[in-house]
Amino acid sequence: MHDESGRIEETRCLGENYYLLKVFAPQIAREAKPGNFVMLRVSPTWEPLLRRPFGILQSQPPHIWLYFQVKGRGTTLLKDRQAGDRLDILGPLGNAFPELPDQKILLIAGGRGIVPLFHYAKNYAARQPLLLLYGGRGAADLKLLAELDAMPLLEKYIFSEDGSCGEKGPLTEGLEKIVREQRPQATMACGPEAMLAALAGMLRAKKLDNYASLEAVMGCGFGVCHSCAVAAADGRYRKVCADGPVFPLEEIQWPI
Amino acid sequence: MHDESGRIEETRCLGENYYLLKVFAPQIAREAKPGNFVMLRVSPTWEPLLRRPFGILQSQPPHIWLYFQVKGRGTTLLKDRQAGDRLDILGPLGNAFPELPDQKILLIAGGRGIVPLFHYAKNYAARQPLLLLYGGRGAADLKLLAELDAMPLLEKYIFSEDGSCGEKGPLTEGLEKIVREQRPQATMACGPEAMLAALAGMLRAKKLDNYASLEAVMGCGFGVCHSCAVAAADGRYRKVCADGPVFPLEEIQWPI
Amino acid sequence: MADLSVDLGFCRLKNPLIPASGTFGYGEEFVPFMDLDIIGALVLKGIYRNARPGNPPPRLFETPAGLLNSIGLAGPGADELQGVIRRLSATTRTPIIVNVCGQDDAEFAEVAGIFAAMPEVAMLELNISCPNIKRGGACPAQDEKHTYRLVKRVKENIAKPLIVKLSPNAADIVAVARAAQEAGADALSLVNTFLGLAVDLEKRRPVFANTLAGLSGPAIKPLALRLVWEVCRQVRIPVIGMGGITSGKDVLEYILVGASAVQIGTVNFCEPAAAVRILAELEKEMEKLRLNNLNEIKGKLAV
Amino acid sequence: MADLSVDLGFCRLKNPLIPASGTFGYGEEFVPFMDLDIIGALVLKGIYRNARPGNPPPRLFETPAGLLNSIGLAGPGADELQGVIRRLSATTRTPIIVNVCGQDDAEFAEVAGIFAAMPEVAMLELNISCPNIKRGGACPAQDEKHTYRLVKRVKENIAKPLIVKLSPNAADIVAVARAAQEAGADALSLVNTFLGLAVDLEKRRPVFANTLAGLSGPAIKPLALRLVWEVCRQVRIPVIGMGGITSGKDVLEYILVGASAVQIGTVNFCEPAAAVRILAELEKEMEKLRLNNLNEIKGKLAV
Ligand SMILES: Cc1cc2nc3c(=O)[nH]c(=O)nc-3n(C[C@H](O)[C@H](O)[C@H](O)COP(=O)(O)OP(=O)(O)OC[C@H]3O[C@@H](n4cnc5c(N)ncnc54)[C@H](O)[C@@H]3O)c2cc1C
Ligand SMILES: Cc1cc2nc3c(=O)[nH]c(=O)nc-3n(C[C@H](O)[C@H](O)[C@H](O)COP(=O)(O)OP(=O)(O)OC[C@H]3O[C@@H](n4cnc5c(N)ncnc54)[C@H](O)[C@@H]3O)c2cc1C
Ligand SMILES: Cc1cc2nc3c(=O)[nH]c(=O)nc-3n(C[C@H](O)[C@H](O)[C@H](O)COP(=O)(O)O)c2cc1C
Ligand SMILES: Cc1cc2nc3c(=O)[nH]c(=O)nc-3n(C[C@H](O)[C@H](O)[C@H](O)COP(=O)(O)O)c2cc1C
Ligand code: FES
Ligand code: FES
């Protein structure tokens, strides 16, 4: 865990509201694992006050890549920052998706939820069979397809709600069939709450190891502020930043 | 008076704490007169909250140039902004140094006080006899000498307190002699309060038209917040932003 | 397009956006930046019977996302302001609100009387909450009994609608609000600035000659919103909310907690055309929330 | 190098910088970012007798240069914390302060008793000012009588030095400060968070289940500095000042108005090594002001 003074090396708009950031951050890059996240100070001022959490798209020391969607104030400021700007970046934070080197794994990504799964695929696709189920509202939400094509994934299933890319419909519509035909041993998912909740319902009966990476409002990112509480199935709270962001899907109380 | 969405075209460090900024701001550039100033929003965030006032070094539509010294929070943020960044800029504000086309004028600049006088020289040196008395703590405070050399000034007198550039001593030491020998009809000054107060004392007895450009804490820059009050000789307050920043030297209650 | 008009009971405004006293000069200064006809109403800088020099500088100090001011109500006296108002009312049809000040109850009443008599003035706002006059920041709005007495006296003297402007520095702002209502206030406005302190480490003195100063700007929004909500729940008369508003969303939040209209202050310094932007944002936000008019959301906070 | 040590009467700290309760976890979380031995002391997150789940999320809301929190003191109970404290005291010699909470006076006294008995604990801070437990933000520190009664009861039970933490939401914070002093408090700390409100326009509900929440961070600094100044002038016991501190200059400002030491809160979230930077700035600033020690400036504000 480092509070690193990084530097933006490249910022690229991938159409509409999506941006790719290449950041020089050697200490973090060296340690980053798929599933880890970072907390960025989007501006050197005290407003906005809090850092913002982002997943790590890939890591090639001394660089990491971030991929983000403009949502509000912080991400708007971030997209306007330029190559050469200093960037305070805290990480790598949280746990990682488990390494299951001998297993066939289905990665399930909703929209910008692709981020940690892209990282997983990048690191492990060459050594084991990985399937990807990737969905979004439309083609604009599925911008990383070209980069994913370059990876040796066993299979890719693309869904979009408006039909502009891949099959029409939510990605959950593809799940049953993929699981039945491909018989993965584990699933790893990241995406909107509603999607994760739906997955939890659909995967409950199947005998798979299921993992999900969660989001939450984060004040600190390293376990001290207690803001990122998520209710677990045992009725107690977990900290998404320190106990997660990756949890066994069954550990969480759905819908959160 | 425009609230213009400008753009930084170039930012250059002139050694130590001085920076030159070239800003695309066509509406303001068209109207700017020597002595006018602008109010900059140094960051797109609400902290720092207030704009910062800066003189205009020169104007060549569609561009204006600013020249500033890093003092605190706002100027630190400003120096880190890059070419291509948007810059909210309000101006031109305040009054200007009077045009006295037929007169021989002595310009007196202390440190960054050179800014409006540079503008004056740039615009009028070709048409009338202008003398410049320019002083600072050391060479670092006198960075614009090369550019001033290129102007058809009648004469330049340079002073530095540490002797690293021109004559050693405060510029006030040169004043008596210059006035006696060159017999200017008017003086126009800008610089630290203490320097202006000293000038006021020394020039009182002489029969010259004396003008000074003042600084003050500014909340708005266009006459509404009443923060920039300066006590005048008549015992009442003037607003530096709206009644000035240029005042007849005798109108102000020195030392302010 | 949504209907932005709001009802203050005694009058309707075309929209809820009102530049706040002391942050909009006498209106004319903003003509280069906007058409004054677009705002719901405007409040002039606070006025006493006689001209005042104001406090010695410095008068402003920037704090994180906030502003401490100790202007001390510099400005012309009531006679001169009448001329300004006549000029202003010839250039805009937007209702003009006069922010009435006084060093004692008699002066409040006298100044109120002068401006209540002017047909160009739509209503008065009684500024019993300025923290920059007395040392220690004391003002009538810190005391419910004084507020009651003063409002009653002023109100007896005039026929114009009277807004009473409250202070967040009262021990119990709801009690003061109720006192103003009982004394006949037609509406309340809140909040004025919060008492704060800034110090100069080198001089080892307060930054301001008056020691304390008033805090305004985005920093105070969550505090002001809470006070406006608490007052709205406890009074029957309309409330004009303010404190740190910088966006159309902020406006709707104040209306959601019960305000009938809002004032924008400090943001006018940072962005002279703030009112134009905020009005545009307000319309867009209402569209997003599918609001046809502001009554659909006014006071609808479910707690 | 300047002498940074400060005297709290009952003990000396090597410097005035103390991470504030609820913003520094149990200390261990900051080991990756700093040597815990460099800070003057540290306050643990507030503790009740039994484990608490805390309030339902969301628990934080960002405001301009500020932070609203409604954590509701989530955490383990007193038994578990004892183990944590033993571990912590094995890794650092920095004095450990336990922030004692309670739902009623009896619980406050019981929890205080438990930790007063631990040799690893240097002193207690009585958190009678948390706004996130009761609806409406009520807490003992809003009432001087309750404060007196509670502090007296706790103090009778223990031998450890007791700091009493005050609320800025009291009608008269000076009266509460005096009550705590009369009841035997060894020191005061202030301020806890200011009551604020955030609302969700789409849901038309408060953001927080508890409606109100506590505001902290740079936004509150001018307000907190004023309250610390007012309390320091009126009490004899040492005061630990806090509210929005982010720099070495801020630390000196609190000491100039009379504080003996300071706490830093929200800034620890934004910048986990904030304490390291602030300490370095404090030294530099003291050098600039030619201060050999902090007593030369403590309480020296000339008004
Ligand atoms: C562990 C983690 C990893 C993340 N990784 C990525 C990523 O790789 N790429 C990406 O684009 N985004 C990611 N996010 C979400 C990202 O942090 C938020 O979109 C961002 O903080 C919004 O900041 P803002 O200032 O633009 O929005 P704000 O103005 O703060 O808020 C805009 C809207 O977004 C919501 N929001 C704010 N913060 C969060 C949050 N932490 N989680 C969910 N909703 C939020 C708000 O409630 C509001 O509705 C991640 C979040 C977490 C917790
Ligand atoms: C009409 C006018 C024209 C100016 N032109 C120029 C210019 O061309 N180039 C240039 O470098 N500077 C100029 N200044 C000064 C410049 O505005 C300040 O240096 C700047 O605002 C400091 O901002 P900051 O945030 O860096 O400093 P802060 O962090 O706000 O303050 C740092 C220090 O500077 C002092 N200070 C802050 N604001 C002012 C102010 N307005 N006047 C004087 N002292 C101040 C503070 O008291 C403090 O001691 C001008 C000022 C005025 C009023
Ligand atoms: C510089 C300044 C001057 C002010 N003058 C007055 C005044 O004359 N009368 C008054 O009632 N309020 C005055 N106020 C208070 C504002 O009208 C408003 O109540 C306060 O600033 C809070 O709103 P804001 O956060 O939007 O600025 C003044 C505020 C500022 C910042
Ligand atoms: C998330 C959070 C949790 C807090 N928890 C506690 C607590 O457990 N006990 C306590 O006395 N104060 C608590 N506080 C208040 C702080 O200790 C401090 O008084 C306040 O935040 C003001 O300081 P700051 O502006 O530097 O943050 C908490 C504050 C925050 C932001
Ligand atoms: S974000 Fe602070 S504890 Fe998780
Ligand atoms: S800066 Fe606002 S009146 Fe001059």
PDB file of N, CA and C in Angstrom, chain A residues 43-48 73 77 80 82-85, chain B residues 43-48 73 77 80 82-85:
ATOM      1  N   SER A  43      -8.257  16.202  -7.646  1.00  0.00           N
ATOM      2  CA  SER A  43      -7.858  17.604  -7.756  1.00  0.00           C
ATOM      3  C   SER A  43      -6.931  17.928  -6.594  1.00  0.00           C
ATOM      4  N   PRO A  44      -5.952  18.810  -6.800  1.00  0.00           N
ATOM      5  CA  PRO A  44      -5.055  19.150  -5.693  1.00  0.00           C
ATOM      6  C   PRO A  44      -5.692  20.100  -4.685  1.00  0.00           C
ATOM      7  N   THR A  45      -6.978  20.362  -4.787  1.00  0.00           N
ATOM      8  CA  THR A  45      -7.669  21.284  -3.877  1.00  0.00           C
ATOM      9  C   THR A  45      -8.447  20.486  -2.825  1.00  0.00           C
ATOM     10  N   TRP A  46      -9.007  21.163  -1.840  1.00  0.00           N
ATOM     11  CA  TRP A  46      -9.799  20.492  -0.801  1.00  0.00           C
ATOM     12  C   TRP A  46     -11.254  20.336  -1.196  1.00  0.00           C
ATOM     13  N   GLU A  47     -11.586  20.662  -2.395  1.00  0.00           N
ATOM     14  CA  GLU A  47     -12.945  20.423  -2.898  1.00  0.00           C
ATOM     15  C   GLU A  47     -12.794  19.968  -4.319  1.00  0.00           C
ATOM     16  N   PRO A  48     -13.214  18.774  -4.704  1.00  0.00           N
ATOM     17  CA  PRO A  48     -13.773  17.735  -3.840  1.00  0.00           C
ATOM     18  C   PRO A  48     -12.781  17.249  -2.794  1.00  0.00           C
ATOM     19  N   ARG A  73     -19.046  15.033 -10.298  1.00  0.00           N
ATOM     20  CA  ARG A  73     -18.049  16.067 -10.127  1.00  0.00           C
ATOM     21  C   ARG A  73     -16.603  15.560 -10.216  1.00  0.00           C
ATOM     22  N   LEU A  77     -13.751  16.276 -13.248  1.00  0.00           N
ATOM     23  CA  LEU A  77     -12.445  16.913 -13.043  1.00  0.00           C
ATOM     24  C   LEU A  77     -11.324  16.004 -13.546  1.00  0.00           C
ATOM     25  N   ASP A  80     -10.649  15.975 -17.291  1.00  0.00           N
ATOM     26  CA  ASP A  80     -10.030  17.191 -17.816  1.00  0.00           C
ATOM     27  C   ASP A  80      -8.552  17.307 -17.466  1.00  0.00           C
ATOM     28  N   GLN A  82      -4.620  16.493 -17.659  1.00  0.00           N
ATOM     29  CA  GLN A  82      -3.827  16.272 -18.865  1.00  0.00           C
ATOM     30  C   GLN A  82      -2.559  15.466 -18.602  1.00  0.00           C
ATOM     31  N   ALA A  83      -2.056  14.920 -19.693  1.00  0.00           N
ATOM     32  CA  ALA A  83      -0.758  14.244 -19.623  1.00  0.00           C
ATOM     33  C   ALA A  83       0.241  15.220 -19.008  1.00  0.00           C
ATOM     34  N   GLY A  84       1.054  14.717 -18.103  1.00  0.00           N
ATOM     35  CA  GLY A  84       2.029  15.575 -17.436  1.00  0.00           C
ATOM     36  C   GLY A  84       1.572  15.994 -16.051  1.00  0.00           C
ATOM     37  N   ASP A  85       0.269  15.968 -15.789  1.00  0.00           N
ATOM     38  CA  ASP A  85      -0.230  16.351 -14.467  1.00  0.00           C
ATOM     39  C   ASP A  85       0.182  15.326 -13.413  1.00  0.00           C
TER      40      ASP A  85
ATOM     41  N   SER B  43      -8.904  27.571 -10.367  1.00  0.00           N
ATOM     42  CA  SER B  43      -9.245  26.148 -10.361  1.00  0.00           C
ATOM     43  C   SER B  43     -10.741  26.014 -10.643  1.00  0.00           C
ATOM     44  N   PRO B  44     -11.150  24.935 -11.326  1.00  0.00           N
ATOM     45  CA  PRO B  44     -12.582  24.765 -11.588  1.00  0.00           C
ATOM     46  C   PRO B  44     -13.353  24.267 -10.372  1.00  0.00           C
ATOM     47  N   THR B  45     -12.722  24.229  -9.209  1.00  0.00           N
ATOM     48  CA  THR B  45     -13.384  23.743  -7.994  1.00  0.00           C
ATOM     49  C   THR B  45     -13.820  24.936  -7.127  1.00  0.00           C
ATOM     50  N   TRP B  46     -14.542  24.653  -6.047  1.00  0.00           N
ATOM     51  CA  TRP B  46     -14.984  25.732  -5.149  1.00  0.00           C
ATOM     52  C   TRP B  46     -13.964  26.030  -4.064  1.00  0.00           C
ATOM     53  N   GLU B  47     -12.817  25.437  -4.174  1.00  0.00           N
ATOM     54  CA  GLU B  47     -11.737  25.769  -3.238  1.00  0.00           C
ATOM     55  C   GLU B  47     -10.461  25.762  -4.044  1.00  0.00           C
ATOM     56  N   PRO B  48      -9.742  26.869  -4.157  1.00  0.00           N
ATOM     57  CA  PRO B  48     -10.067  28.182  -3.606  1.00  0.00           C
ATOM     58  C   PRO B  48     -11.343  28.767  -4.210  1.00  0.00           C
ATOM     59  N   ARG B  73      -1.583  29.879  -2.277  1.00  0.00           N
ATOM     60  CA  ARG B  73      -2.353  28.766  -2.775  1.00  0.00           C
ATOM     61  C   ARG B  73      -2.816  28.954  -4.225  1.00  0.00           C
ATOM     62  N   LEU B  77      -1.551  26.897  -7.695  1.00  0.00           N
ATOM     63  CA  LEU B  77      -2.426  26.121  -8.579  1.00  0.00           C
ATOM     64  C   LEU B  77      -2.314  26.634 -10.011  1.00  0.00           C
ATOM     65  N   ASP B  80       0.658  25.494 -12.076  1.00  0.00           N
ATOM     66  CA  ASP B  80       0.640  24.087 -12.477  1.00  0.00           C
ATOM     67  C   ASP B  80      -0.340  23.804 -13.607  1.00  0.00           C
ATOM     68  N   GLN B  82      -1.802  23.816 -17.366  1.00  0.00           N
ATOM     69  CA  GLN B  82      -1.051  23.543 -18.578  1.00  0.00           C
ATOM     70  C   GLN B  82      -1.679  24.159 -19.818  1.00  0.00           C
ATOM     71  N   ALA B  83      -0.876  24.264 -20.849  1.00  0.00           N
ATOM     72  CA  ALA B  83      -1.395  24.689 -22.149  1.00  0.00           C
ATOM     73  C   ALA B  83      -2.548  23.768 -22.516  1.00  0.00           C
ATOM     74  N   GLY B  84      -3.628  24.358 -23.019  1.00  0.00           N
ATOM     75  CA  GLY B  84      -4.799  23.571 -23.370  1.00  0.00           C
ATOM     76  C   GLY B  84      -5.884  23.646 -22.311  1.00  0.00           C
ATOM     77  N   ASP B  85      -5.528  23.989 -21.084  1.00  0.00           N
ATOM     78  CA  ASP B  85      -6.521  24.090 -20.012  1.00  0.00           C
ATOM     79  C   ASP B  85      -7.453  25.275 -20.245  1.00  0.00           C
TER      80      ASP B  85
END
